[in-house]
PDB file of C-alpha atoms in Angstrom:
ATOM      1  CA  MET A 286     -11.469  63.576  84.849  1.00  0.00           C
ATOM      2  CA  LYS A 287     -15.095  64.590  84.794  1.00  0.00           C
ATOM      3  CA  LYS A 288     -15.132  63.592  80.996  1.00  0.00           C
ATOM      4  CA  ARG A 289     -13.768  60.106  81.862  1.00  0.00           C
ATOM      5  CA  PHE A 290     -16.313  59.726  84.809  1.00  0.00           C
ATOM      6  CA  SER A 291     -19.180  60.516  82.745  1.00  0.00           C
ATOM      7  CA  LEU A 292     -18.131  58.301  79.867  1.00  0.00           C
ATOM      8  CA  SER A 293     -17.693  55.598  82.362  1.00  0.00           C
ATOM      9  CA  ILE A 294     -21.342  56.087  83.443  1.00  0.00           C
ATOM     10  CA  VAL A 295     -22.897  56.158  80.275  1.00  0.00           C
ATOM     11  CA  MET A 296     -21.154  52.791  79.560  1.00  0.00           C
ATOM     12  CA  CYS A 297     -22.532  51.043  82.532  1.00  0.00           C
ATOM     13  CA  PHE A 298     -25.988  52.540  81.552  1.00  0.00           C
ATOM     14  CA  ILE A 299     -25.434  51.008  78.003  1.00  0.00           C
ATOM     15  CA  ALA A 300     -24.077  47.510  79.631  1.00  0.00           C
ATOM     16  CA  VAL A 301     -27.402  47.458  81.682  1.00  0.00           C
ATOM     17  CA  PHE A 302     -29.778  48.175  79.082  1.00  0.00           C
ATOM     18  CA  VAL A 303     -28.067  45.436  76.719  1.00  0.00           C
ATOM     19  CA  PHE A 304     -28.190  43.101  79.640  1.00  0.00           C
ATOM     20  CA  CYS A 305     -31.819  43.731  80.445  1.00  0.00           C
ATOM     21  CA  LEU A 306     -32.788  43.048  76.603  1.00  0.00           C
ATOM     22  CA  GLY A 307     -31.822  39.409  77.020  1.00  0.00           C
ATOM     23  CA  PHE A 308     -34.691  39.186  79.809  1.00  0.00           C
ATOM     24  CA  SER A 309     -37.261  40.706  77.534  1.00  0.00           C
ATOM     25  CA  ASN A 310     -40.374  38.987  76.204  1.00  0.00           C
ATOM     26  CA  GLN A 311     -39.801  38.139  72.204  1.00  0.00           C
ATOM     27  CA  ALA A 312     -42.386  38.171  69.788  1.00  0.00           C
ATOM     28  CA  LEU A 313     -43.536  35.122  68.410  1.00  0.00           C
ATOM     29  CA  ALA A 314     -43.215  35.068  64.785  1.00  0.00           C
ATOM     30  CA  LYS A 315     -46.264  33.800  62.694  1.00  0.00           C
ATOM     31  CA  GLU A 316     -45.932  30.199  61.553  1.00  0.00           C
ATOM     32  CA  GLY A 317     -44.954  29.712  58.000  1.00  0.00           C
ATOM     33  CA  TRP A 318     -44.023  33.362  57.245  1.00  0.00           C
ATOM     34  CA  PRO A 319     -43.178  34.259  54.460  1.00  0.00           C
ATOM     35  CA  LYS A 320     -45.682  32.957  52.228  1.00  0.00           C
ATOM     36  CA  THR A 321     -45.171  35.006  49.487  1.00  0.00           C
ATOM     37  CA  THR A 322     -42.466  37.712  48.031  1.00  0.00           C
ATOM     38  CA  VAL A 323     -40.891  40.069  50.617  1.00  0.00           C
ATOM     39  CA  ASN A 324     -40.276  43.611  49.375  1.00  0.00           C
ATOM     40  CA  ILE A 325     -37.647  45.841  50.760  1.00  0.00           C
ATOM     41  CA  ILE A 326     -38.239  49.709  49.891  1.00  0.00           C
ATOM     42  CA  VAL A 327     -34.935  51.765  49.140  1.00  0.00           C
ATOM     43  CA  GLY A 328     -35.811  55.360  49.002  1.00  0.00           C
ATOM     44  CA  TYR A 329     -32.584  56.307  47.197  1.00  0.00           C
ATOM     45  CA  ASN A 330     -31.450  55.746  43.744  1.00  0.00           C
ATOM     46  CA  PRO A 331     -29.981  52.491  42.574  1.00  0.00           C
ATOM     47  CA  GLY A 332     -26.289  52.072  42.685  1.00  0.00           C
ATOM     48  CA  GLY A 333     -25.635  53.875  46.052  1.00  0.00           C
ATOM     49  CA  SER A 334     -24.618  52.537  49.514  1.00  0.00           C
ATOM     50  CA  THR A 335     -28.415  52.018  50.656  1.00  0.00           C
ATOM     51  CA  ASP A 336     -29.146  50.201  47.541  1.00  0.00           C
ATOM     52  CA  THR A 337     -25.916  48.145  47.556  1.00  0.00           C
ATOM     53  CA  PHE A 338     -26.714  47.232  51.356  1.00  0.00           C
ATOM     54  CA  ALA A 339     -30.538  46.484  50.618  1.00  0.00           C
ATOM     55  CA  ARG A 340     -29.345  44.129  47.833  1.00  0.00           C
ATOM     56  CA  LEU A 341     -26.911  42.297  49.650  1.00  0.00           C
ATOM     57  CA  LEU A 342     -29.288  41.682  52.591  1.00  0.00           C
ATOM     58  CA  ALA A 343     -31.948  40.625  49.843  1.00  0.00           C
ATOM     59  CA  LYS A 344     -29.577  38.084  48.591  1.00  0.00           C
ATOM     60  CA  HIS A 345     -28.686  36.533  51.848  1.00  0.00           C
ATOM     61  CA  LEU A 346     -32.147  36.613  52.995  1.00  0.00           C
ATOM     62  CA  GLU A 347     -33.578  34.775  49.965  1.00  0.00           C
ATOM     63  CA  PRO A 348     -32.438  31.122  51.310  1.00  0.00           C
ATOM     64  CA  VAL A 349     -33.249  31.870  54.627  1.00  0.00           C
ATOM     65  CA  PHE A 350     -36.766  32.534  53.772  1.00  0.00           C
ATOM     66  CA  GLY A 351     -37.119  30.357  50.714  1.00  0.00           C
ATOM     67  CA  HIS A 352     -39.001  32.933  48.936  1.00  0.00           C
ATOM     68  CA  PRO A 353     -37.993  35.892  46.715  1.00  0.00           C
ATOM     69  CA  VAL A 354     -36.819  39.116  48.129  1.00  0.00           C
ATOM     70  CA  VAL A 355     -37.194  42.274  45.981  1.00  0.00           C
ATOM     71  CA  VAL A 356     -35.460  45.635  46.363  1.00  0.00           C
ATOM     72  CA  GLN A 357     -37.725  48.439  44.929  1.00  0.00           C
ATOM     73  CA  ASN A 358     -36.093  51.782  44.523  1.00  0.00           C
ATOM     74  CA  VAL A 359     -38.399  54.790  44.809  1.00  0.00           C
ATOM     75  CA  PRO A 360     -35.846  57.775  44.753  1.00  0.00           C
ATOM     76  CA  GLY A 361     -36.922  61.476  45.276  1.00  0.00           C
ATOM     77  CA  GLY A 362     -37.316  63.875  48.176  1.00  0.00           C
ATOM     78  CA  GLY A 363     -34.291  62.845  49.901  1.00  0.00           C
ATOM     79  CA  GLY A 364     -35.822  59.527  50.783  1.00  0.00           C
ATOM     80  CA  ALA A 365     -39.319  60.878  51.631  1.00  0.00           C
ATOM     81  CA  VAL A 366     -41.050  59.365  48.727  1.00  0.00           C
ATOM     82  CA  GLY A 367     -39.821  55.900  49.575  1.00  0.00           C
ATOM     83  CA  TYR A 368     -40.872  56.641  53.340  1.00  0.00           C
ATOM     84  CA  VAL A 369     -44.255  57.440  52.043  1.00  0.00           C
ATOM     85  CA  LYS A 370     -44.457  54.221  49.984  1.00  0.00           C
ATOM     86  CA  THR A 371     -43.421  52.237  52.778  1.00  0.00           C
ATOM     87  CA  MET A 372     -45.994  53.812  55.309  1.00  0.00           C
ATOM     88  CA  THR A 373     -48.670  53.455  53.010  1.00  0.00           C
ATOM     89  CA  SER A 374     -48.099  49.958  51.911  1.00  0.00           C
ATOM     90  CA  LYS A 375     -50.266  47.234  53.292  1.00  0.00           C
ATOM     91  CA  PRO A 376     -48.952  46.322  56.881  1.00  0.00           C
ATOM     92  CA  ASP A 377     -48.821  42.716  55.961  1.00  0.00           C
ATOM     93  CA  GLY A 378     -45.210  42.230  56.901  1.00  0.00           C
ATOM     94  CA  TYR A 379     -44.326  41.735  53.418  1.00  0.00           C
ATOM     95  CA  THR A 380     -42.747  45.140  52.854  1.00  0.00           C
TER      96      THR A 380
END
């Protein structure tokens, strides 16, 4: 009984949280973005599930953006090398 009550309380909090997200201010995107190629950095080897998902995402984003979306695989360190490459890349919104 306690487990069911706890679960219902958690679900209520989640529902309220999701409902409140609809009233938050939305960030306005810069007009005309993107103006060049968009890069997706994958911290794992090509052919894995993360790489497959990133390539599928890139394929569907290209027609929306009107610019190429390139997937870069940077394997090593269990994804740490890709993380470092992402964090040290220029914060211009294209990586």
